[in-house]
mmCIF file of C-alpha atoms in Angstrom:
data_model
loop_
_atom_site.group_PDB
_atom_site.id
_atom_site.type_symbol
_atom_site.label_atom_id
_atom_site.label_comp_id
_atom_site.label_asym_id
_atom_site.label_seq_id
_atom_site.Cartn_x
_atom_site.Cartn_y
_atom_site.Cartn_z
ATOM 1 C CA UNK A 1 -13.262 8.174 9.851
ATOM 2 C CA UNK A 2 -12.281 4.785 11.237
ATOM 3 C CA UNK A 3 -8.675 3.984 12.132
ATOM 4 C CA UNK A 4 -7.385 0.918 10.274
ATOM 5 C CA UNK A 5 -4.515 -1.034 11.764
ATOM 6 C CA UNK A 6 -2.132 -3.603 10.310
ATOM 7 C CA UNK A 7 -2.901 -6.659 12.406
ATOM 8 C CA UNK A 8 -0.905 -9.360 10.618
ATOM 9 C CA UNK A 9 1.984 -9.745 8.191
ATOM 10 C CA UNK A 10 3.402 -12.545 6.066
ATOM 11 C CA UNK A 11 6.297 -12.824 3.647
ATOM 12 C CA UNK A 12 8.049 -15.497 1.602
ATOM 13 C CA UNK A 13 11.716 -15.926 0.833
ATOM 14 C CA UNK A 14 12.963 -13.640 -1.921
ATOM 15 C CA UNK A 15 15.081 -15.474 -4.490
ATOM 16 C CA UNK A 16 14.794 -17.593 -7.617
ATOM 17 C CA UNK A 17 12.299 -20.431 -7.254
ATOM 18 C CA UNK A 18 11.435 -21.679 -10.765
ATOM 19 C CA UNK A 19 9.785 -24.777 -9.296
ATOM 20 C CA UNK A 20 7.113 -22.638 -7.609
ATOM 21 C CA UNK A 21 4.242 -20.688 -9.107
ATOM 22 C CA UNK A 22 3.354 -17.088 -8.363
ATOM 23 C CA UNK A 23 0.096 -18.283 -6.842
ATOM 24 C CA UNK A 24 1.775 -20.789 -4.507
ATOM 25 C CA UNK A 25 4.181 -18.175 -3.210
ATOM 26 C CA UNK A 26 1.567 -15.572 -2.393
ATOM 27 C CA UNK A 27 -0.776 -18.159 -0.883
ATOM 28 C CA UNK A 28 1.969 -18.953 1.635
ATOM 29 C CA UNK A 29 2.349 -15.269 2.521
ATOM 30 C CA UNK A 30 -1.429 -14.820 2.809
ATOM 31 C CA UNK A 31 -1.847 -17.788 5.156
ATOM 32 C CA UNK A 32 1.031 -16.546 7.323
ATOM 33 C CA UNK A 33 -0.498 -13.066 7.518
ATOM 34 C CA UNK A 34 -3.906 -14.448 8.472
ATOM 35 C CA UNK A 35 -2.360 -16.602 11.207
ATOM 36 C CA UNK A 36 -0.333 -13.651 12.462
ATOM 37 C CA UNK A 37 -3.512 -11.555 12.638
ATOM 38 C CA UNK A 38 -5.616 -14.267 14.264
ATOM 39 C CA UNK A 39 -8.077 -13.783 11.393
ATOM 40 C CA UNK A 40 -9.961 -16.361 9.315
ATOM 41 C CA UNK A 41 -10.088 -15.993 5.551
ATOM 42 C CA UNK A 42 -13.885 -15.916 5.782
ATOM 43 C CA UNK A 43 -13.645 -12.683 7.800
ATOM 44 C CA UNK A 44 -11.837 -10.843 4.992
ATOM 45 C CA UNK A 45 -14.270 -8.723 2.984
ATOM 46 C CA UNK A 46 -11.984 -7.501 0.189
ATOM 47 C CA UNK A 47 -8.633 -8.287 -1.355
ATOM 48 C CA UNK A 48 -6.105 -5.870 -2.861
ATOM 49 C CA UNK A 49 -3.422 -7.410 -5.079
ATOM 50 C CA UNK A 50 -0.290 -5.651 -6.312
ATOM 51 C CA UNK A 51 1.282 -7.327 -9.336
ATOM 52 C CA UNK A 52 3.380 -5.827 -12.126
ATOM 53 C CA UNK A 53 4.449 -8.587 -14.499
ATOM 54 C CA UNK A 54 2.099 -11.511 -13.995
ATOM 55 C CA UNK A 55 -0.809 -12.741 -16.098
ATOM 56 C CA UNK A 56 -4.333 -11.369 -16.110
ATOM 57 C CA UNK A 57 -6.398 -11.485 -12.886
ATOM 58 C CA UNK A 58 -3.506 -12.189 -10.496
ATOM 59 C CA UNK A 59 -5.574 -11.667 -7.360
ATOM 60 C CA UNK A 60 -8.289 -14.096 -8.352
ATOM 61 C CA UNK A 61 -5.700 -16.669 -9.423
ATOM 62 C CA UNK A 62 -3.932 -16.351 -6.071
ATOM 63 C CA UNK A 63 -7.139 -16.776 -4.075
ATOM 64 C CA UNK A 64 -8.673 -19.594 -6.107
ATOM 65 C CA UNK A 65 -7.091 -22.552 -4.278
ATOM 66 C CA UNK A 66 -7.631 -20.857 -0.914
ATOM 67 C CA UNK A 67 -11.400 -21.060 -1.525
ATOM 68 C CA UNK A 68 -12.005 -17.389 -0.829
ATOM 69 C CA UNK A 69 -15.694 -16.589 -0.506
ATOM 70 C CA UNK A 70 -15.941 -14.383 -3.587
ATOM 71 C CA UNK A 71 -15.506 -10.945 -2.038
ATOM 72 C CA UNK A 72 -14.213 -7.989 -4.026
ATOM 73 C CA UNK A 73 -10.747 -8.410 -5.562
ATOM 74 C CA UNK A 74 -8.889 -5.295 -6.726
ATOM 75 C CA UNK A 75 -5.898 -5.862 -9.004
ATOM 76 C CA UNK A 76 -3.371 -3.014 -9.008
ATOM 77 C CA UNK A 77 -0.544 -2.537 -11.515
ATOM 78 C CA UNK A 78 1.523 0.550 -10.794
ATOM 79 C CA UNK A 79 4.910 -0.915 -11.744
ATOM 80 C CA UNK A 80 7.217 -1.234 -8.702
ATOM 81 C CA UNK A 81 4.725 0.772 -6.625
ATOM 82 C CA UNK A 82 1.933 -1.767 -7.233
ATOM 83 C CA UNK A 83 1.836 -3.308 -3.754
ATOM 84 C CA UNK A 84 2.164 0.023 -1.960
ATOM 85 C CA UNK A 85 -0.573 1.514 -4.144
ATOM 86 C CA UNK A 86 -2.818 -1.438 -3.289
ATOM 87 C CA UNK A 87 -2.278 -0.646 0.392
ATOM 88 C CA UNK A 88 -3.194 3.008 -0.193
ATOM 89 C CA UNK A 89 -6.487 1.994 -1.818
ATOM 90 C CA UNK A 90 -7.276 -0.497 0.953
ATOM 91 C CA UNK A 91 -6.739 2.159 3.606
ATOM 92 C CA UNK A 92 -9.143 4.512 1.874
ATOM 93 C CA UNK A 93 -11.899 1.888 1.869
ATOM 94 C CA UNK A 94 -11.340 0.991 5.523
ATOM 95 C CA UNK A 95 -11.357 4.611 6.698
ATOM 96 C CA UNK A 96 -14.761 5.350 5.189
ATOM 97 C CA UNK A 97 -16.238 2.114 6.545
ATOM 98 C CA UNK A 98 -16.729 0.293 3.238
ATOM 99 C CA UNK A 99 -15.011 -2.726 4.794
ATOM 100 C CA UNK A 100 -13.735 -3.565 8.270
ATOM 101 C CA UNK A 101 -11.190 -6.276 7.391
ATOM 102 C CA UNK A 102 -9.172 -6.564 4.170
ATOM 103 C CA UNK A 103 -6.124 -8.353 2.843
ATOM 104 C CA UNK A 104 -3.379 -6.623 0.847
ATOM 105 C CA UNK A 105 -0.812 -8.724 -0.977
ATOM 106 C CA UNK A 106 1.820 -8.331 -3.651
ATOM 107 C CA UNK A 107 3.763 -10.810 -5.718
ATOM 108 C CA UNK A 108 5.810 -11.349 -8.839
ATOM 109 C CA UNK A 109 7.525 -14.488 -10.153
ATOM 110 C CA UNK A 110 10.233 -13.448 -12.594
ATOM 111 C CA UNK A 111 12.646 -16.400 -12.663
ATOM 112 C CA UNK A 112 11.056 -17.631 -15.892
ATOM 113 C CA UNK A 113 11.884 -14.402 -17.727
ATOM 114 C CA UNK A 114 15.633 -14.974 -18.059
ATOM 115 C CA UNK A 115 18.416 -12.616 -16.991
ATOM 116 C CA UNK A 116 19.208 -8.968 -17.567
ATOM 117 C CA UNK A 117 17.059 -5.877 -17.016
ATOM 118 C CA UNK A 118 13.284 -6.132 -17.207
ATOM 119 C CA UNK A 119 11.878 -5.715 -20.692
ATOM 120 C CA UNK A 120 10.202 -2.361 -21.283
ATOM 121 C CA UNK A 121 7.913 -1.144 -24.034
ATOM 122 C CA UNK A 122 9.691 -0.340 -27.284
ATOM 123 C CA UNK A 123 6.922 2.120 -28.062
ATOM 124 C CA UNK A 124 8.481 4.388 -25.448
ATOM 125 C CA UNK A 125 10.948 6.878 -26.916
ATOM 126 C CA UNK A 126 13.454 6.578 -24.066
ATOM 127 C CA UNK A 127 13.481 2.792 -24.141
ATOM 128 C CA UNK A 128 14.067 2.687 -27.897
ATOM 129 C CA UNK A 129 17.130 4.882 -27.402
ATOM 130 C CA UNK A 130 18.494 2.602 -24.672
ATOM 131 C CA UNK A 131 17.408 4.755 -21.725
ATOM 132 C CA UNK A 132 16.451 1.752 -19.590
ATOM 133 C CA UNK A 133 16.727 1.968 -15.815
ATOM 134 C CA UNK A 134 20.434 1.053 -15.386
ATOM 135 C CA UNK A 135 21.360 3.666 -18.002
ATOM 136 C CA UNK A 136 19.195 6.324 -16.397
ATOM 137 C CA UNK A 137 20.657 5.791 -12.937
ATOM 138 C CA UNK A 138 24.173 5.655 -14.337
ATOM 139 C CA UNK A 139 23.563 9.117 -15.794
ATOM 140 C CA UNK A 140 22.281 10.314 -12.424
ATOM 141 C CA UNK A 141 25.344 8.939 -10.708
ATOM 142 C CA UNK A 142 27.677 10.621 -13.196
ATOM 143 C CA UNK A 143 25.907 13.946 -12.799
ATOM 144 C CA UNK A 144 26.019 13.704 -8.998
ATOM 145 C CA UNK A 145 29.713 12.837 -9.151
ATOM 146 C CA UNK A 146 30.315 15.887 -11.349
ATOM 147 C CA UNK A 147 28.231 18.305 -9.268
ATOM 148 C CA UNK A 148 29.068 17.095 -5.747
ATOM 149 C CA UNK A 149 32.446 15.408 -6.067
ATOM 150 C CA UNK A 150 30.946 12.023 -5.231
ATOM 151 C CA UNK A 151 33.516 9.216 -5.320
ATOM 152 C CA UNK A 152 33.053 5.760 -6.781
ATOM 153 C CA UNK A 153 33.915 4.316 -3.385
ATOM 154 C CA UNK A 154 30.875 5.999 -1.830
ATOM 155 C CA UNK A 155 28.544 4.348 -4.318
ATOM 156 C CA UNK A 156 30.076 0.990 -3.458
ATOM 157 C CA UNK A 157 29.690 1.674 0.264
ATOM 158 C CA UNK A 158 25.896 1.745 -0.098
ATOM 159 C CA UNK A 159 26.040 -1.832 -1.359
ATOM 160 C CA UNK A 160 28.482 -2.822 1.389
ATOM 161 C CA UNK A 161 26.079 -1.482 4.031
ATOM 162 C CA UNK A 162 22.930 -3.053 2.655
ATOM 163 C CA UNK A 163 24.615 -6.419 2.143
ATOM 164 C CA UNK A 164 25.692 -6.392 5.777
ATOM 165 C CA UNK A 165 22.071 -5.806 6.698
ATOM 166 C CA UNK A 166 20.800 -8.405 4.253
ATOM 167 C CA UNK A 167 22.821 -11.303 5.637
ATOM 168 C CA UNK A 168 20.880 -10.791 8.889
ATOM 169 C CA UNK A 169 17.561 -11.208 7.054
ATOM 170 C CA UNK A 170 16.581 -14.879 6.607
ATOM 171 C CA UNK A 171 14.340 -14.204 3.586
ATOM 172 C CA UNK A 172 17.086 -12.431 1.591
ATOM 173 C CA UNK A 173 18.435 -15.401 -0.350
ATOM 174 C CA UNK A 174 20.747 -13.266 -2.532
ATOM 175 C CA UNK A 175 22.410 -11.533 0.397
ATOM 176 C CA UNK A 176 26.176 -12.035 0.577
ATOM 177 C CA UNK A 177 28.818 -9.839 2.137
ATOM 178 C CA UNK A 178 31.011 -7.958 -0.310
ATOM 179 C CA UNK A 179 33.871 -5.526 0.162
ATOM 180 C CA UNK A 180 34.117 -2.160 -1.509
ATOM 181 C CA UNK A 181 36.823 -3.544 -3.765
ATOM 182 C CA UNK A 182 34.722 -6.555 -4.791
ATOM 183 C CA UNK A 183 31.763 -4.338 -5.610
ATOM 184 C CA UNK A 184 33.816 -1.969 -7.750
ATOM 185 C CA UNK A 185 35.500 -4.911 -9.526
ATOM 186 C CA UNK A 186 32.218 -6.661 -10.374
ATOM 187 C CA UNK A 187 31.039 -6.730 -13.969
ATOM 188 C CA UNK A 188 30.293 -3.289 -15.476
ATOM 189 C CA UNK A 189 26.616 -2.672 -16.218
ATOM 190 C CA UNK A 190 26.346 1.039 -17.049
ATOM 191 C CA UNK A 191 29.304 3.193 -16.082
ATOM 192 C CA UNK A 192 29.875 3.895 -13.225
ATOM 193 C CA UNK A 193 27.456 1.228 -11.942
ATOM 194 C CA UNK A 194 28.713 -2.328 -11.611
ATOM 195 C CA UNK A 195 26.699 -5.506 -11.165
ATOM 196 C CA UNK A 196 26.821 -5.446 -7.357
ATOM 197 C CA UNK A 197 25.490 -1.872 -7.376
ATOM 198 C CA UNK A 198 22.276 -2.964 -9.108
ATOM 199 C CA UNK A 199 19.458 -4.871 -7.415
ATOM 200 C CA UNK A 200 18.746 -8.397 -8.670
ATOM 201 C CA UNK A 201 15.795 -7.915 -11.020
ATOM 202 C CA UNK A 202 14.898 -11.518 -11.847
ATOM 203 C CA UNK A 203 13.505 -12.424 -8.433
ATOM 204 C CA UNK A 204 10.463 -14.260 -7.075
ATOM 205 C CA UNK A 205 8.700 -13.227 -3.893
ATOM 206 C CA UNK A 206 5.422 -12.360 -2.188
ATOM 207 C CA UNK A 207 4.211 -10.518 0.903
ATOM 208 C CA UNK A 208 0.839 -9.943 2.554
ATOM 209 C CA UNK A 209 -0.862 -7.744 5.161
ATOM 210 C CA UNK A 210 -4.129 -8.027 7.085
ATOM 211 C CA UNK A 211 -5.734 -4.685 7.913
ATOM 212 C CA UNK A 212 -8.763 -4.141 10.104
ATOM 213 C CA UNK A 213 -10.726 -1.522 12.003
ATOM 214 C CA UNK A 214 -11.869 -4.196 14.474
ATOM 215 C CA UNK A 215 -9.989 -5.054 17.697
ATOM 216 C CA UNK A 216 -6.893 -7.098 16.906
ATOM 217 C CA UNK A 217 -6.614 -10.772 17.772
ATOM 218 C CA UNK A 218 -3.096 -10.896 16.411
ATOM 219 C CA UNK A 219 0.162 -12.228 17.750
ATOM 220 C CA UNK A 220 1.814 -8.807 17.956
ATOM 221 C CA UNK A 221 0.647 -5.285 18.739
ATOM 222 C CA UNK A 222 -1.095 -3.807 15.667
ATOM 223 C CA UNK A 223 0.628 -1.095 13.659
ATOM 224 C CA UNK A 224 -0.932 2.234 12.764
ATOM 225 C CA UNK A 225 -0.510 3.871 9.354
ATOM 226 C CA UNK A 226 0.135 7.558 10.054
ATOM 227 C CA UNK A 227 0.425 8.491 6.387
ATOM 228 C CA UNK A 228 -0.232 6.905 3.003
ATOM 229 C CA UNK A 229 0.609 8.945 -0.083
ATOM 230 C CA UNK A 230 0.740 8.027 -3.779
ATOM 231 C CA UNK A 231 1.943 10.536 -6.370
ATOM 232 C CA UNK A 232 2.525 10.425 -10.116
ATOM 233 C CA UNK A 233 5.438 11.884 -12.029
ATOM 234 C CA UNK A 234 5.332 15.221 -13.827
ATOM 235 C CA UNK A 235 5.740 15.529 -17.590
ATOM 236 C CA UNK A 236 8.978 17.466 -17.933
ATOM 237 C CA UNK A 237 8.998 20.043 -20.715
ATOM 238 C CA UNK A 238 12.152 21.897 -19.646
ATOM 239 C CA UNK A 239 15.623 20.736 -18.541
ATOM 240 C CA UNK A 240 15.647 19.219 -15.039
ATOM 241 C CA UNK A 241 18.239 18.408 -12.390
ATOM 242 C CA UNK A 242 18.829 14.662 -12.653
ATOM 243 C CA UNK A 243 20.153 14.567 -9.083
ATOM 244 C CA UNK A 244 16.854 15.755 -7.610
ATOM 245 C CA UNK A 245 14.308 13.022 -6.868
ATOM 246 C CA UNK A 246 11.391 15.402 -7.337
ATOM 247 C CA UNK A 247 8.512 12.926 -7.061
ATOM 248 C CA UNK A 248 9.909 11.437 -3.831
ATOM 249 C CA UNK A 249 10.473 14.872 -2.293
ATOM 250 C CA UNK A 250 6.913 15.897 -3.220
ATOM 251 C CA UNK A 251 5.381 12.712 -1.824
ATOM 252 C CA UNK A 252 7.485 13.002 1.342
ATOM 253 C CA UNK A 253 6.261 16.531 2.044
ATOM 254 C CA UNK A 254 2.668 15.332 1.812
ATOM 255 C CA UNK A 255 3.364 12.273 3.979
ATOM 256 C CA UNK A 256 5.114 14.244 6.726
ATOM 257 C CA UNK A 257 2.238 16.722 6.785
ATOM 258 C CA UNK A 258 -0.339 13.926 6.910
ATOM 259 C CA UNK A 259 1.496 12.086 9.702
ATOM 260 C CA UNK A 260 2.361 15.171 11.741
ATOM 261 C CA UNK A 261 6.008 14.116 11.948
ATOM 262 C CA UNK A 262 9.247 15.063 10.235
ATOM 263 C CA UNK A 263 12.371 13.254 9.099
ATOM 264 C CA UNK A 264 13.946 13.922 12.487
ATOM 265 C CA UNK A 265 11.287 11.697 14.086
ATOM 266 C CA UNK A 266 12.013 8.592 12.015
ATOM 267 C CA UNK A 267 13.570 5.506 13.599
ATOM 268 C CA UNK A 268 14.197 3.653 10.326
ATOM 269 C CA UNK A 269 13.424 3.703 6.613
ATOM 270 C CA UNK A 270 12.979 1.174 3.830
ATOM 271 C CA UNK A 271 13.684 2.901 0.516
ATOM 272 C CA UNK A 272 13.801 1.907 -3.152
ATOM 273 C CA UNK A 273 17.543 1.269 -3.540
ATOM 274 C CA UNK A 274 17.302 -0.289 -6.996
ATOM 275 C CA UNK A 275 20.779 1.157 -7.649
ATOM 276 C CA UNK A 276 23.332 2.471 -5.185
ATOM 277 C CA UNK A 277 22.943 6.080 -6.333
ATOM 278 C CA UNK A 278 19.191 5.811 -5.622
ATOM 279 C CA UNK A 279 19.632 5.543 -1.874
ATOM 280 C CA UNK A 280 21.888 8.589 -1.776
ATOM 281 C CA UNK A 281 19.367 10.656 -3.747
ATOM 282 C CA UNK A 282 16.567 9.532 -1.442
ATOM 283 C CA UNK A 283 18.487 10.571 1.689
ATOM 284 C CA UNK A 284 18.178 14.112 0.381
ATOM 285 C CA UNK A 285 14.659 13.882 -1.064
ATOM 286 C CA UNK A 286 13.300 12.450 2.207
ATOM 287 C CA UNK A 287 14.939 15.200 4.266
ATOM 288 C CA UNK A 288 17.471 13.056 6.108
ATOM 289 C CA UNK A 289 20.151 15.550 5.080
ATOM 290 C CA UNK A 290 20.602 18.670 2.970
ATOM 291 C CA UNK A 291 21.195 18.542 -0.771
ATOM 292 C CA UNK A 292 24.738 17.426 -1.449
ATOM 293 C CA UNK A 293 25.298 15.947 2.022
ATOM 294 C CA UNK A 294 24.224 12.339 1.312
ATOM 295 C CA UNK A 295 27.773 10.966 1.211
ATOM 296 C CA UNK A 296 28.588 12.611 4.529
ATOM 297 C CA UNK A 297 25.453 11.109 6.089
ATOM 298 C CA UNK A 298 26.400 7.643 4.830
ATOM 299 C CA UNK A 299 29.997 7.853 6.022
ATOM 300 C CA UNK A 300 28.890 9.068 9.460
ATOM 301 C CA UNK A 301 27.304 5.656 10.030
ATOM 302 C CA UNK A 302 23.901 7.210 10.705
ATOM 303 C CA UNK A 303 22.106 5.055 8.125
ATOM 304 C CA UNK A 304 23.632 1.724 9.165
ATOM 305 C CA UNK A 305 22.245 -0.590 11.828
ATOM 306 C CA UNK A 306 23.230 0.921 15.160
ATOM 307 C CA UNK A 307 23.191 4.413 13.649
ATOM 308 C CA UNK A 308 20.794 7.272 14.239
ATOM 309 C CA UNK A 309 18.367 6.376 11.422
ATOM 310 C CA UNK A 310 19.057 2.999 9.763
ATOM 311 C CA UNK A 311 18.068 2.820 6.107
ATOM 312 C CA UNK A 312 17.149 -0.542 4.594
ATOM 313 C CA UNK A 313 17.764 -2.750 7.650
ATOM 314 C CA UNK A 314 16.134 -5.552 5.623
ATOM 315 C CA UNK A 315 19.004 -5.338 3.135
ATOM 316 C CA UNK A 316 16.879 -3.345 0.724
ATOM 317 C CA UNK A 317 16.424 -4.216 -2.908
ATOM 318 C CA UNK A 318 20.182 -4.584 -3.336
ATOM 319 C CA UNK A 319 20.351 -7.530 -0.934
ATOM 320 C CA UNK A 320 16.790 -8.931 -1.024
ATOM 321 C CA UNK A 321 16.093 -8.532 -4.714
ATOM 322 C CA UNK A 322 13.128 -6.825 -6.304
ATOM 323 C CA UNK A 323 9.971 -8.677 -7.409
ATOM 324 C CA UNK A 324 8.139 -5.444 -8.333
ATOM 325 C CA UNK A 325 4.611 -6.315 -7.228
ATOM 326 C CA UNK A 326 5.821 -7.551 -3.834
ATOM 327 C CA UNK A 327 8.397 -4.895 -2.943
ATOM 328 C CA UNK A 328 6.069 -2.213 -1.551
ATOM 329 C CA UNK A 329 4.266 -4.723 0.691
ATOM 330 C CA UNK A 330 7.550 -6.325 1.768
ATOM 331 C CA UNK A 331 8.821 -2.927 2.920
ATOM 332 C CA UNK A 332 5.725 -2.567 5.105
ATOM 333 C CA UNK A 333 6.256 -6.050 6.557
ATOM 334 C CA UNK A 334 9.831 -5.107 7.499
ATOM 335 C CA UNK A 335 8.826 -1.882 9.226
ATOM 336 C CA UNK A 336 5.963 -3.583 11.085
ATOM 337 C CA UNK A 337 8.291 -6.265 12.416
ATOM 338 C CA UNK A 338 10.842 -3.628 13.422
ATOM 339 C CA UNK A 339 8.246 -1.571 15.307
ATOM 340 C CA UNK A 340 6.962 -4.720 17.010
ATOM 341 C CA UNK A 341 10.463 -5.815 18.040
ATOM 342 C CA UNK A 342 10.300 -8.962 15.870
ATOM 343 C CA UNK A 343 13.188 -8.296 13.465
ATOM 344 C CA UNK A 344 15.716 -10.591 15.126
ATOM 345 C CA UNK A 345 19.397 -9.917 14.477
ATOM 346 C CA UNK A 346 18.654 -6.821 12.398
ATOM 347 C CA UNK A 347 16.397 -5.229 15.031
ATOM 348 C CA UNK A 348 16.558 -1.437 15.250
ATOM 349 C CA UNK A 349 16.553 -0.800 18.963
ATOM 350 C CA UNK A 350 13.744 1.410 20.233
ATOM 351 C CA UNK A 351 12.081 1.721 16.824
ATOM 352 C CA UNK A 352 9.007 3.962 17.082
ATOM 353 C CA UNK A 353 8.277 5.406 13.629
ATOM 354 C CA UNK A 354 9.210 3.959 10.254
ATOM 355 C CA UNK A 355 8.904 5.170 6.665
ATOM 356 C CA UNK A 356 8.709 3.215 3.419
ATOM 357 C CA UNK A 357 9.317 4.686 -0.035
ATOM 358 C CA UNK A 358 8.961 2.935 -3.368
ATOM 359 C CA UNK A 359 8.980 4.368 -6.868
ATOM 360 C CA UNK A 360 7.452 2.785 -9.929
ATOM 361 C CA UNK A 361 8.508 2.722 -13.533
ATOM 362 C CA UNK A 362 9.747 5.349 -15.923
ATOM 363 C CA UNK A 363 8.229 6.590 -19.148
ATOM 364 C CA UNK A 364 9.405 9.124 -21.670
ATOM 365 C CA UNK A 365 9.333 12.649 -20.285
ATOM 366 C CA UNK A 366 8.579 11.549 -16.709
ATOM 367 C CA UNK A 367 11.143 10.957 -13.937
ATOM 368 C CA UNK A 368 9.125 8.174 -12.286
ATOM 369 C CA UNK A 369 5.598 7.143 -13.118
ATOM 370 C CA UNK A 370 4.632 6.640 -9.465
ATOM 371 C CA UNK A 371 5.888 7.001 -5.903
ATOM 372 C CA UNK A 372 4.282 5.667 -2.724
ATOM 373 C CA UNK A 373 5.295 6.657 0.810
ATOM 374 C CA UNK A 374 3.931 5.239 4.045
ATOM 375 C CA UNK A 375 4.711 6.248 7.613
ATOM 376 C CA UNK A 376 3.963 3.724 10.365
ATOM 377 C CA UNK A 377 3.998 3.635 14.155
ATOM 378 C CA UNK A 378 2.656 1.517 17.007
#
């Protein structure tokens, strides 16, 4: 088995850019990643594209104007886990020697879709009843508040933390500081969640990675992928605990085993904080604390920059926004730059091992349709 390394990264601004096309955005990220890796496009043997809400053949459309040489293009739609799933597939091909250099990229351009939550299939029983994502996570928050005595202020404090991180990230165009009081007073979305506790959904952005089993010619030291795990949700036929992120906990166990590390070894994490309650649930599912202790972990300062294990130093989805196809790749870009000491004002000092976690979609009877976890180190 060959050892693939991430040799270059590229990322665009995340925001609303109606004047740009999806293809133009990802082409910028691809060219930046190639330059970072010291790799020519002609050296890339295969392309893996994560895209959730674009038109048909997104990878080929993105590569057309770059005059790619016609190598294999794999288009991956796994909802919000699309980009991370594309990375998982690329790693498999590299390890068995099918290719020696590949490009992984993810993108979505949603500013033309209007405001509000993303439209979901009305053929799905949950969606027809109004169980869209904000409603689902509001129910989880209410249940956690009932079971664990969680306070509204704690939910708001997740957003306060991630916005502080986000203003340090030059690509996070939505990032603005907000106080606990401002977050709680923002427009109600689904009780108890307010607008500033929900990630911006109508966002444009792209990110790209170069991976290779050949010696790196890149600007920075290449990054090793210790673990890459993708799991699907279980069809639930009996009542379940809404405060348990089962698919994330299951994927995390597999990732820790694959990497030979545990949560105590992590220097930082990028997690899928689509709503404030999400990050708290993932603290527990990823083993950062025991069940019921997420609020205590947050209030200790451990998950803030300067703390023991910063979570979402990029600002996360709450501050960056969430173009679904790009998010999983963007998380990897953030962790790579942190491990390489290239994260600027948001740098996690002494970062050695980082974890990314992204979930994808929800369908009737299933908690999440997909979850991807990666663990990286130098």
